[in-house]
Amino acid sequence: MISKTAIALPLAASLLEQVNAFSLHRHQHAADKRDNVVWHTVFETVYVTAGAESPAETQQAFVQDSQPANAANAAVVTVDATPSQAPAAAAPAPAQTTLSTAVKPALSIPGLDGILPTKASSSSAPSSTALGFAKQGIAYNDVSMAKSFGKACGERCGWYYNWGSSSGGLDSGAEYIPMLWGPLDVHTSHWDSDAEKALSNGAKAMLSFNEPDMPSQANLSPDAAAKDHAKYFSKYKGRAQIGSPAVSNSNLAGQGIKWLESFVTACSSTPDCHFDFCAVHWYADANAQNTLFDHLEKAKVACQGKAIWLTEFAPINPPTDTVAISKFIKDVIPQLDSLDYLHAYSYFMVAQPALMDSTTGLSTIGKAYAAIAN
């Protein structure tokens, strides 16, 4: 990775160190209560040398299990390389053969019937999975925005999640997927009660830890994650599809797909450790969309043929770059829908200024994701 040479706003020494180390991430865990949370958004643009496996991630951070403050007051930091450091050309597009011949693994669980889709907001038919809901999801932290986006998106958007285990008040019938962010008391103390409530409301899947491969996130070794995953998810085997811990697309040693490979190995030798699909994240420049599909292919191999969920993805371009981001979304969504082994995906995220331009109105980018003509 080429080092950054210009910083738009001052950064604390510790933050700069993490940026240069390619390990800072969007989510910052804290045990603060909802009304003590400060929402902040950080965007990073990083140019990488030719042949690098994965570009750096976007820097959007929020406190898990918390209500964000008004995003209009969010602090924004941009880190850029000089023009001379930009790559000469975009990486070549991925080969289409592997994408077109992928086979979806069988998923058949007694009692997990599909749900009826809501009214469509677009003429295009949503892509659905064996679990019975549309692939395209809504990642949110503000439930009122999630409801507004869900109404606009209609049947294209089939499921919701918020990095927590309680929906915060979604309408009945919404396919809410609970997540255990990490094996910390602030999350585990209410995990079982929330999980049971989600299951009683019809949840067909569960998500495990958030980026344990990243020091700024759940931060667990593969062995420790396998043990904790077994502890908190084994009781739900057969009652819902269970996801692996979600990994980043970092290419540093012991992170990203490498961490996932180690987790799969550790889980196979850990009593009661079970997962039905693997969850991954992706962030890079909009022009590097080919690396998204490379990342998904590598995840499929690491997950030994099980289904993949892309629970976070977005270009690292600033939200003002609406043309590039909207084009990215319109380009990749049909490809994501066509991948049989990809059972779910969700863009990061239903919030201002990403997919929303107000508490109730979709942004230009949001309209692209919801397949609404501008």
mmCIF file of C-alpha atoms in Angstrom:
data_model
loop_
_atom_site.group_PDB
_atom_site.id
_atom_site.type_symbol
_atom_site.label_atom_id
_atom_site.label_comp_id
_atom_site.label_asym_id
_atom_site.label_seq_id
_atom_site.Cartn_x
_atom_site.Cartn_y
_atom_site.Cartn_z
ATOM 1 C CA MET A 1 0.000 0.000 0.000
ATOM 2 C CA ILE A 2 1.307 3.445 -0.913
ATOM 3 C CA SER A 3 1.447 5.803 2.040
ATOM 4 C CA LYS A 4 -0.911 8.773 2.243
ATOM 5 C CA THR A 5 0.436 12.285 1.693
ATOM 6 C CA ALA A 6 -2.518 14.602 2.330
ATOM 7 C CA ILE A 7 -4.954 14.742 5.241
ATOM 8 C CA ALA A 8 -8.017 16.992 5.016
ATOM 9 C CA LEU A 9 -8.673 17.099 8.776
ATOM 10 C CA PRO A 10 -6.285 16.409 11.672
ATOM 11 C CA LEU A 11 -6.121 12.823 12.857
ATOM 12 C CA ALA A 12 -5.150 11.605 16.281
ATOM 13 C CA ALA A 13 -1.854 9.749 16.321
ATOM 14 C CA SER A 14 -3.506 6.459 17.186
ATOM 15 C CA LEU A 15 -6.009 6.779 14.323
ATOM 16 C CA LEU A 16 -3.311 7.627 11.811
ATOM 17 C CA GLU A 17 -1.321 4.629 12.937
ATOM 18 C CA GLN A 18 -4.287 2.337 12.316
ATOM 19 C CA VAL A 19 -4.970 3.873 8.917
ATOM 20 C CA ASN A 20 -1.379 3.316 7.857
ATOM 21 C CA ALA A 21 -1.603 -0.222 9.199
ATOM 22 C CA PHE A 22 -4.680 -0.852 7.032
ATOM 23 C CA SER A 23 -6.690 -2.068 10.021
ATOM 24 C CA LEU A 24 -9.085 0.695 11.065
ATOM 25 C CA HIS A 25 -12.685 -0.242 10.369
ATOM 26 C CA ARG A 26 -16.153 1.268 10.281
ATOM 27 C CA HIS A 27 -17.600 -0.080 13.498
ATOM 28 C CA GLN A 28 -16.342 0.867 16.922
ATOM 29 C CA HIS A 29 -17.575 -1.211 19.813
ATOM 30 C CA ALA A 30 -18.514 0.511 23.061
ATOM 31 C CA ALA A 31 -20.697 -0.373 26.016
ATOM 32 C CA ASP A 32 -22.294 3.067 26.110
ATOM 33 C CA LYS A 33 -26.058 3.292 26.293
ATOM 34 C CA ARG A 34 -28.024 4.572 23.309
ATOM 35 C CA ASP A 35 -28.354 8.150 24.475
ATOM 36 C CA ASN A 36 -24.610 8.469 25.076
ATOM 37 C CA VAL A 37 -23.597 7.502 21.544
ATOM 38 C CA VAL A 38 -21.741 9.817 19.181
ATOM 39 C CA TRP A 39 -22.094 8.907 15.508
ATOM 40 C CA HIS A 40 -19.097 9.634 13.354
ATOM 41 C CA THR A 41 -18.226 8.871 9.756
ATOM 42 C CA VAL A 42 -14.732 8.643 8.363
ATOM 43 C CA PHE A 43 -13.944 8.160 4.703
ATOM 44 C CA GLU A 44 -10.578 6.942 3.495
ATOM 45 C CA THR A 45 -9.298 6.756 -0.068
ATOM 46 C CA VAL A 46 -6.206 4.618 -0.488
ATOM 47 C CA TYR A 47 -4.380 3.724 -3.690
ATOM 48 C CA VAL A 48 -2.680 0.354 -3.762
ATOM 49 C CA THR A 49 0.079 -1.058 -5.842
ATOM 50 C CA ALA A 50 -0.797 -3.168 -8.857
ATOM 51 C CA GLY A 51 -1.581 -6.775 -7.989
ATOM 52 C CA ALA A 52 -2.632 -6.115 -4.395
ATOM 53 C CA GLU A 53 -5.269 -8.570 -3.300
ATOM 54 C CA SER A 54 -7.721 -6.137 -1.737
ATOM 55 C CA PRO A 55 -7.829 -2.337 -1.562
ATOM 56 C CA ALA A 56 -8.258 -0.716 1.825
ATOM 57 C CA GLU A 57 -11.629 -0.430 3.448
ATOM 58 C CA THR A 58 -13.834 2.599 3.838
ATOM 59 C CA GLN A 59 -13.659 4.276 7.220
ATOM 60 C CA GLN A 60 -17.218 4.587 8.497
ATOM 61 C CA ALA A 61 -17.553 4.010 12.202
ATOM 62 C CA PHE A 62 -20.487 3.744 14.532
ATOM 63 C CA VAL A 63 -21.117 2.342 17.967
ATOM 64 C CA GLN A 64 -22.812 -1.033 17.987
ATOM 65 C CA ASP A 65 -26.205 -1.469 19.672
ATOM 66 C CA SER A 66 -26.604 2.297 19.702
ATOM 67 C CA GLN A 67 -28.757 4.999 18.203
ATOM 68 C CA PRO A 68 -26.672 7.322 15.997
ATOM 69 C CA ALA A 69 -26.716 11.045 16.469
ATOM 70 C CA ASN A 70 -27.796 13.257 13.582
ATOM 71 C CA ALA A 71 -25.459 12.264 10.794
ATOM 72 C CA ALA A 72 -25.499 15.817 9.473
ATOM 73 C CA ASN A 73 -23.232 16.672 12.400
ATOM 74 C CA ALA A 74 -20.837 13.812 11.698
ATOM 75 C CA ALA A 75 -17.127 14.479 11.470
ATOM 76 C CA VAL A 76 -15.624 13.597 8.105
ATOM 77 C CA VAL A 77 -11.990 12.779 7.480
ATOM 78 C CA THR A 78 -10.530 12.202 4.035
ATOM 79 C CA VAL A 79 -7.096 10.704 3.448
ATOM 80 C CA ASP A 80 -5.802 10.830 -0.117
ATOM 81 C CA ALA A 81 -2.673 9.917 -2.019
ATOM 82 C CA THR A 82 -1.128 12.428 -4.390
ATOM 83 C CA PRO A 83 -2.170 12.136 -8.059
ATOM 84 C CA SER A 84 1.203 10.652 -8.958
ATOM 85 C CA GLN A 85 0.465 7.743 -6.653
ATOM 86 C CA ALA A 86 -2.770 6.735 -8.357
ATOM 87 C CA PRO A 87 -2.709 3.407 -10.199
ATOM 88 C CA ALA A 88 -2.184 3.726 -13.926
ATOM 89 C CA ALA A 89 -5.165 1.572 -14.817
ATOM 90 C CA ALA A 90 -7.968 -0.382 -13.215
ATOM 91 C CA ALA A 91 -7.429 -4.076 -12.608
ATOM 92 C CA PRO A 92 -8.763 -6.399 -15.330
ATOM 93 C CA ALA A 93 -12.316 -7.692 -14.980
ATOM 94 C CA PRO A 94 -12.675 -11.131 -13.384
ATOM 95 C CA ALA A 95 -13.243 -14.155 -15.570
ATOM 96 C CA GLN A 96 -16.943 -14.907 -15.974
ATOM 97 C CA THR A 97 -16.597 -18.677 -16.137
ATOM 98 C CA THR A 98 -16.404 -19.259 -12.399
ATOM 99 C CA LEU A 99 -19.283 -16.864 -11.715
ATOM 100 C CA SER A 100 -21.573 -18.518 -14.242
ATOM 101 C CA THR A 101 -20.866 -22.104 -13.211
ATOM 102 C CA ALA A 102 -21.099 -21.739 -9.434
ATOM 103 C CA VAL A 103 -23.466 -24.219 -7.819
ATOM 104 C CA LYS A 104 -25.557 -23.294 -4.809
ATOM 105 C CA PRO A 105 -25.291 -25.839 -1.976
ATOM 106 C CA ALA A 106 -28.500 -27.504 -0.924
ATOM 107 C CA LEU A 107 -30.283 -25.858 1.976
ATOM 108 C CA SER A 108 -33.177 -27.822 3.364
ATOM 109 C CA ILE A 109 -34.266 -27.287 6.951
ATOM 110 C CA PRO A 110 -37.620 -28.667 8.135
ATOM 111 C CA GLY A 111 -39.933 -25.944 9.372
ATOM 112 C CA LEU A 112 -38.140 -23.035 7.710
ATOM 113 C CA ASP A 113 -40.819 -22.015 5.245
ATOM 114 C CA GLY A 114 -40.541 -18.909 3.065
ATOM 115 C CA ILE A 115 -42.221 -15.598 3.806
ATOM 116 C CA LEU A 116 -44.450 -13.671 1.459
ATOM 117 C CA PRO A 117 -42.811 -10.641 -0.168
ATOM 118 C CA THR A 118 -44.283 -7.189 0.268
ATOM 119 C CA LYS A 119 -45.586 -4.975 -2.525
ATOM 120 C CA ALA A 120 -43.012 -4.308 -5.226
ATOM 121 C CA SER A 121 -41.550 -0.854 -5.767
ATOM 122 C CA SER A 122 -39.812 -1.849 -8.986
ATOM 123 C CA SER A 123 -40.749 -3.801 -12.082
ATOM 124 C CA SER A 124 -37.633 -5.940 -11.756
ATOM 125 C CA ALA A 125 -38.133 -9.204 -9.905
ATOM 126 C CA PRO A 126 -36.057 -9.667 -6.735
ATOM 127 C CA SER A 127 -33.602 -12.518 -6.479
ATOM 128 C CA SER A 128 -34.559 -14.943 -3.714
ATOM 129 C CA THR A 129 -32.825 -17.813 -1.944
ATOM 130 C CA ALA A 130 -33.693 -21.207 -0.511
ATOM 131 C CA LEU A 131 -34.568 -19.419 2.738
ATOM 132 C CA GLY A 132 -37.555 -17.800 1.063
ATOM 133 C CA PHE A 133 -36.677 -14.099 1.162
ATOM 134 C CA ALA A 134 -35.057 -11.749 -1.333
ATOM 135 C CA LYS A 135 -31.259 -11.615 -1.321
ATOM 136 C CA GLN A 136 -31.031 -7.843 -1.078
ATOM 137 C CA GLY A 137 -30.961 -6.610 2.500
ATOM 138 C CA ILE A 138 -31.169 -3.453 4.603
ATOM 139 C CA ALA A 139 -28.309 -2.744 7.017
ATOM 140 C CA TYR A 140 -29.363 -0.049 9.448
ATOM 141 C CA ASN A 141 -28.798 1.550 12.809
ATOM 142 C CA ASP A 142 -31.847 3.846 12.838
ATOM 143 C CA VAL A 143 -35.080 1.840 12.688
ATOM 144 C CA SER A 144 -37.180 4.735 11.375
ATOM 145 C CA MET A 145 -34.845 5.116 8.394
ATOM 146 C CA ALA A 146 -34.925 1.362 7.880
ATOM 147 C CA LYS A 147 -38.711 1.443 7.698
ATOM 148 C CA SER A 148 -38.652 4.318 5.202
ATOM 149 C CA PHE A 149 -36.097 2.557 3.029
ATOM 150 C CA GLY A 150 -37.933 -0.759 3.252
ATOM 151 C CA LYS A 151 -41.178 0.860 2.134
ATOM 152 C CA ALA A 152 -39.440 2.410 -0.875
ATOM 153 C CA CYS A 153 -37.487 -0.721 -1.748
ATOM 154 C CA GLY A 154 -40.514 -3.004 -1.538
ATOM 155 C CA GLU A 155 -40.088 -6.675 -2.352
ATOM 156 C CA ARG A 156 -36.548 -6.143 -3.658
ATOM 157 C CA CYS A 157 -35.358 -5.859 -0.049
ATOM 158 C CA GLY A 158 -36.097 -9.051 1.793
ATOM 159 C CA TRP A 159 -34.262 -8.844 5.123
ATOM 160 C CA TYR A 160 -32.886 -6.487 7.768
ATOM 161 C CA TYR A 161 -30.053 -6.409 10.287
ATOM 162 C CA ASN A 162 -28.460 -3.809 12.551
ATOM 163 C CA TRP A 163 -25.327 -5.420 14.055
ATOM 164 C CA GLY A 164 -27.413 -6.185 17.151
ATOM 165 C CA SER A 165 -29.816 -8.847 18.383
ATOM 166 C CA SER A 166 -32.957 -6.698 18.684
ATOM 167 C CA SER A 167 -34.610 -4.974 15.734
ATOM 168 C CA GLY A 168 -35.415 -1.814 17.687
ATOM 169 C CA GLY A 169 -39.029 -1.805 16.531
ATOM 170 C CA LEU A 170 -39.325 -3.085 12.956
ATOM 171 C CA ASP A 171 -42.835 -3.812 11.757
ATOM 172 C CA SER A 172 -44.132 -7.328 12.352
ATOM 173 C CA GLY A 173 -43.442 -9.573 9.401
ATOM 174 C CA ALA A 174 -40.107 -7.970 8.585
ATOM 175 C CA GLU A 175 -37.364 -10.575 8.152
ATOM 176 C CA TYR A 176 -35.021 -9.403 10.908
ATOM 177 C CA ILE A 177 -31.750 -11.348 11.274
ATOM 178 C CA PRO A 178 -30.219 -11.113 14.771
ATOM 179 C CA MET A 179 -26.459 -10.795 15.214
ATOM 180 C CA LEU A 180 -24.162 -11.413 18.173
ATOM 181 C CA TRP A 181 -21.551 -8.693 17.597
ATOM 182 C CA GLY A 182 -18.990 -10.300 19.901
ATOM 183 C CA PRO A 183 -18.654 -12.510 22.994
ATOM 184 C CA LEU A 184 -18.803 -9.583 25.439
ATOM 185 C CA ASP A 185 -21.245 -9.233 28.317
ATOM 186 C CA VAL A 186 -22.866 -6.157 26.808
ATOM 187 C CA HIS A 187 -24.010 -8.383 23.922
ATOM 188 C CA THR A 188 -24.242 -11.881 25.396
ATOM 189 C CA SER A 189 -26.315 -10.840 28.432
ATOM 190 C CA HIS A 190 -29.418 -10.421 26.249
ATOM 191 C CA TRP A 191 -28.466 -12.607 23.284
ATOM 192 C CA ASP A 192 -30.565 -15.679 24.088
ATOM 193 C CA SER A 193 -33.726 -13.749 24.929
ATOM 194 C CA ASP A 194 -33.369 -11.625 21.789
ATOM 195 C CA ALA A 195 -32.540 -14.635 19.626
ATOM 196 C CA GLU A 196 -35.583 -16.529 20.862
ATOM 197 C CA LYS A 197 -37.782 -13.518 20.156
ATOM 198 C CA ALA A 198 -36.377 -13.220 16.644
ATOM 199 C CA LEU A 199 -36.973 -16.930 16.024
ATOM 200 C CA SER A 200 -40.548 -16.665 17.305
ATOM 201 C CA ASN A 201 -41.042 -13.801 14.850
ATOM 202 C CA GLY A 202 -39.899 -16.026 12.006
ATOM 203 C CA ALA A 203 -36.161 -15.356 11.684
ATOM 204 C CA LYS A 204 -34.568 -18.006 9.488
ATOM 205 C CA ALA A 205 -30.923 -17.080 10.041
ATOM 206 C CA MET A 206 -28.469 -15.725 12.609
ATOM 207 C CA LEU A 207 -25.225 -13.802 12.226
ATOM 208 C CA SER A 208 -22.100 -14.406 14.282
ATOM 209 C CA PHE A 209 -19.300 -12.036 15.379
ATOM 210 C CA ASN A 210 -18.423 -8.808 13.560
ATOM 211 C CA GLU A 211 -14.957 -8.890 11.993
ATOM 212 C CA PRO A 212 -13.029 -10.784 14.641
ATOM 213 C CA ASP A 213 -10.114 -10.613 12.183
ATOM 214 C CA MET A 214 -9.796 -6.864 12.860
ATOM 215 C CA PRO A 215 -8.175 -5.442 16.037
ATOM 216 C CA SER A 216 -10.715 -2.594 16.132
ATOM 217 C CA GLN A 217 -13.672 -4.991 15.982
ATOM 218 C CA ALA A 218 -14.558 -8.276 17.744
ATOM 219 C CA ASN A 219 -10.815 -9.060 17.704
ATOM 220 C CA LEU A 220 -10.634 -12.824 18.271
ATOM 221 C CA SER A 221 -8.256 -15.524 17.178
ATOM 222 C CA PRO A 222 -9.858 -18.208 14.971
ATOM 223 C CA ASP A 223 -9.549 -20.761 17.796
ATOM 224 C CA ALA A 224 -11.165 -18.466 20.372
ATOM 225 C CA ALA A 225 -13.889 -17.490 17.916
ATOM 226 C CA ALA A 226 -14.680 -21.150 17.216
ATOM 227 C CA LYS A 227 -15.085 -21.871 20.932
ATOM 228 C CA ASP A 228 -17.246 -18.805 21.563
ATOM 229 C CA HIS A 229 -19.257 -19.406 18.404
ATOM 230 C CA ALA A 230 -20.018 -22.944 19.611
ATOM 231 C CA LYS A 231 -20.956 -21.630 23.053
ATOM 232 C CA TYR A 232 -23.526 -19.135 21.819
ATOM 233 C CA PHE A 233 -24.845 -20.707 18.614
ATOM 234 C CA SER A 234 -24.853 -24.493 19.069
ATOM 235 C CA LYS A 235 -28.290 -24.475 20.702
ATOM 236 C CA TYR A 236 -29.783 -22.952 17.543
ATOM 237 C CA LYS A 237 -28.484 -25.562 15.112
ATOM 238 C CA GLY A 238 -31.397 -26.789 12.994
ATOM 239 C CA ARG A 239 -33.662 -23.966 14.140
ATOM 240 C CA ALA A 240 -32.102 -21.368 11.844
ATOM 241 C CA GLN A 241 -29.269 -21.017 9.363
ATOM 242 C CA ILE A 242 -26.162 -19.949 11.296
ATOM 243 C CA GLY A 243 -23.510 -17.702 9.804
ATOM 244 C CA SER A 244 -19.798 -17.760 10.459
ATOM 245 C CA PRO A 245 -18.145 -14.685 11.955
ATOM 246 C CA ALA A 246 -18.004 -11.967 9.271
ATOM 247 C CA VAL A 247 -14.549 -11.132 7.937
ATOM 248 C CA SER A 248 -13.146 -8.069 6.191
ATOM 249 C CA ASN A 249 -11.403 -7.992 2.812
ATOM 250 C CA SER A 250 -8.089 -7.055 4.406
ATOM 251 C CA ASN A 251 -5.093 -8.721 2.795
ATOM 252 C CA LEU A 252 -2.850 -8.465 5.852
ATOM 253 C CA ALA A 253 -1.530 -11.680 7.386
ATOM 254 C CA GLY A 254 -4.109 -13.386 9.583
ATOM 255 C CA GLN A 255 -6.981 -11.173 8.427
ATOM 256 C CA GLY A 256 -9.741 -11.405 5.839
ATOM 257 C CA ILE A 257 -10.040 -14.692 3.951
ATOM 258 C CA LYS A 258 -6.954 -16.092 5.699
ATOM 259 C CA TRP A 259 -8.676 -15.658 9.057
ATOM 260 C CA LEU A 260 -11.816 -17.301 7.672
ATOM 261 C CA GLU A 261 -9.831 -20.302 6.446
ATOM 262 C CA SER A 262 -8.329 -20.709 9.912
ATOM 263 C CA PHE A 263 -11.750 -20.402 11.539
ATOM 264 C CA VAL A 264 -13.232 -23.099 9.301
ATOM 265 C CA THR A 265 -10.373 -25.415 10.318
ATOM 266 C CA ALA A 266 -10.714 -24.545 14.016
ATOM 267 C CA CYS A 267 -14.479 -24.999 13.942
ATOM 268 C CA SER A 268 -14.161 -28.471 12.430
ATOM 269 C CA SER A 269 -12.198 -29.618 15.492
ATOM 270 C CA THR A 270 -14.209 -27.713 18.119
ATOM 271 C CA PRO A 271 -17.115 -29.596 19.731
ATOM 272 C CA ASP A 272 -20.549 -28.166 18.828
ATOM 273 C CA CYS A 273 -19.080 -25.580 16.442
ATOM 274 C CA HIS A 274 -21.403 -25.360 13.450
ATOM 275 C CA PHE A 275 -22.178 -22.854 10.708
ATOM 276 C CA ASP A 276 -24.287 -23.059 7.560
ATOM 277 C CA PHE A 277 -22.880 -20.121 5.605
ATOM 278 C CA CYS A 278 -19.974 -17.684 5.697
ATOM 279 C CA ALA A 279 -20.335 -13.913 6.026
ATOM 280 C CA VAL A 280 -17.883 -11.483 4.421
ATOM 281 C CA HIS A 281 -17.436 -7.721 3.926
ATOM 282 C CA TRP A 282 -15.929 -5.726 1.060
ATOM 283 C CA TYR A 283 -14.775 -2.115 0.644
ATOM 284 C CA ALA A 284 -12.709 -0.676 -2.215
ATOM 285 C CA ASP A 285 -12.849 1.984 -4.902
ATOM 286 C CA ALA A 286 -15.887 1.892 -7.191
ATOM 287 C CA ASN A 287 -13.561 1.196 -10.133
ATOM 288 C CA ALA A 288 -12.263 -1.943 -8.419
ATOM 289 C CA GLN A 289 -15.564 -3.789 -8.481
ATOM 290 C CA ASN A 290 -13.848 -6.843 -9.972
ATOM 291 C CA THR A 291 -12.139 -7.385 -6.611
ATOM 292 C CA LEU A 292 -15.572 -7.781 -5.010
ATOM 293 C CA PHE A 293 -16.246 -10.872 -7.085
ATOM 294 C CA ASP A 294 -12.723 -12.166 -6.568
ATOM 295 C CA HIS A 295 -13.326 -11.813 -2.818
ATOM 296 C CA LEU A 296 -16.617 -13.716 -3.010
ATOM 297 C CA GLU A 297 -15.005 -16.518 -4.997
ATOM 298 C CA LYS A 298 -12.211 -16.846 -2.437
ATOM 299 C CA ALA A 299 -14.767 -16.851 0.376
ATOM 300 C CA LYS A 300 -16.671 -19.681 -1.309
ATOM 301 C CA VAL A 301 -13.499 -21.755 -1.465
ATOM 302 C CA ALA A 302 -12.576 -20.933 2.144
ATOM 303 C CA CYS A 303 -16.099 -21.843 3.251
ATOM 304 C CA GLN A 304 -15.730 -25.210 1.516
ATOM 305 C CA GLY A 305 -18.701 -24.759 -0.785
ATOM 306 C CA LYS A 306 -21.192 -23.439 1.738
ATOM 307 C CA ALA A 307 -23.323 -20.410 0.947
ATOM 308 C CA ILE A 308 -21.923 -16.875 1.250
ATOM 309 C CA TRP A 309 -23.561 -13.743 2.698
ATOM 310 C CA LEU A 310 -22.103 -10.342 1.793
ATOM 311 C CA THR A 311 -23.325 -8.485 4.867
ATOM 312 C CA GLU A 312 -21.406 -5.253 4.226
ATOM 313 C CA PHE A 313 -20.150 -3.751 0.996
ATOM 314 C CA ALA A 314 -19.680 -0.272 -0.442
ATOM 315 C CA PRO A 315 -17.229 1.756 -2.499
ATOM 316 C CA ILE A 316 -14.823 3.881 -0.481
ATOM 317 C CA ASN A 317 -15.577 6.862 -2.718
ATOM 318 C CA PRO A 318 -17.020 9.828 -0.780
ATOM 319 C CA PRO A 319 -20.861 9.974 -0.847
ATOM 320 C CA THR A 320 -20.656 13.118 -2.994
ATOM 321 C CA ASP A 321 -19.324 10.939 -5.815
ATOM 322 C CA THR A 322 -22.871 9.912 -6.648
ATOM 323 C CA VAL A 323 -22.279 9.171 -10.326
ATOM 324 C CA ALA A 324 -19.505 6.629 -9.700
ATOM 325 C CA ILE A 325 -21.259 5.015 -6.735
ATOM 326 C CA SER A 326 -24.647 4.797 -8.458
ATOM 327 C CA LYS A 327 -22.996 3.237 -11.502
ATOM 328 C CA PHE A 328 -21.189 0.767 -9.237
ATOM 329 C CA ILE A 329 -24.477 -0.265 -7.614
ATOM 330 C CA LYS A 330 -26.289 -0.638 -10.930
ATOM 331 C CA ASP A 331 -23.394 -2.698 -12.296
ATOM 332 C CA VAL A 332 -22.881 -5.084 -9.372
ATOM 333 C CA ILE A 333 -26.452 -5.789 -8.200
ATOM 334 C CA PRO A 334 -27.387 -7.903 -11.256
ATOM 335 C CA GLN A 335 -24.129 -9.818 -10.867
ATOM 336 C CA LEU A 336 -24.743 -10.405 -7.158
ATOM 337 C CA ASP A 337 -28.259 -11.587 -7.943
ATOM 338 C CA SER A 338 -26.870 -14.043 -10.502
ATOM 339 C CA LEU A 339 -24.503 -15.794 -8.076
ATOM 340 C CA ASP A 340 -26.264 -18.913 -6.874
ATOM 341 C CA TYR A 341 -23.914 -19.427 -3.932
ATOM 342 C CA LEU A 342 -24.474 -15.854 -2.690
ATOM 343 C CA HIS A 343 -27.621 -16.047 -0.582
ATOM 344 C CA ALA A 344 -27.785 -12.498 0.783
ATOM 345 C CA TYR A 345 -26.135 -9.086 0.500
ATOM 346 C CA SER A 346 -26.567 -5.684 2.126
ATOM 347 C CA TYR A 347 -25.064 -2.324 1.218
ATOM 348 C CA PHE A 348 -23.453 -0.207 3.941
ATOM 349 C CA MET A 349 -25.814 1.401 4.947
ATOM 350 C CA VAL A 350 -29.277 2.957 5.454
ATOM 351 C CA ALA A 351 -28.066 6.239 6.945
ATOM 352 C CA GLN A 352 -27.257 9.786 5.939
ATOM 353 C CA PRO A 353 -25.451 10.558 3.693
ATOM 354 C CA ALA A 354 -25.096 7.062 2.218
ATOM 355 C CA LEU A 355 -28.494 5.660 1.198
ATOM 356 C CA MET A 356 -30.582 8.454 2.741
ATOM 357 C CA ASP A 357 -30.550 12.207 2.240
ATOM 358 C CA SER A 358 -33.008 12.830 5.090
ATOM 359 C CA THR A 359 -34.662 10.770 7.804
ATOM 360 C CA THR A 360 -37.366 9.703 5.352
ATOM 361 C CA GLY A 361 -35.966 10.366 1.872
ATOM 362 C CA LEU A 362 -33.654 8.199 -0.193
ATOM 363 C CA SER A 363 -30.492 9.702 -1.637
ATOM 364 C CA THR A 364 -29.509 9.289 -5.280
ATOM 365 C CA ILE A 365 -27.366 6.346 -4.173
ATOM 366 C CA GLY A 366 -30.243 4.936 -2.143
ATOM 367 C CA LYS A 367 -32.549 5.111 -5.149
ATOM 368 C CA ALA A 368 -29.987 3.200 -7.173
ATOM 369 C CA TYR A 369 -29.843 0.458 -4.503
ATOM 370 C CA ALA A 370 -33.643 0.324 -4.243
ATOM 371 C CA ALA A 371 -33.881 0.195 -8.069
ATOM 372 C CA ILE A 372 -35.980 3.360 -8.191
ATOM 373 C CA ALA A 373 -35.603 5.451 -11.346
ATOM 374 C CA ASN A 374 -34.305 8.957 -10.717
#
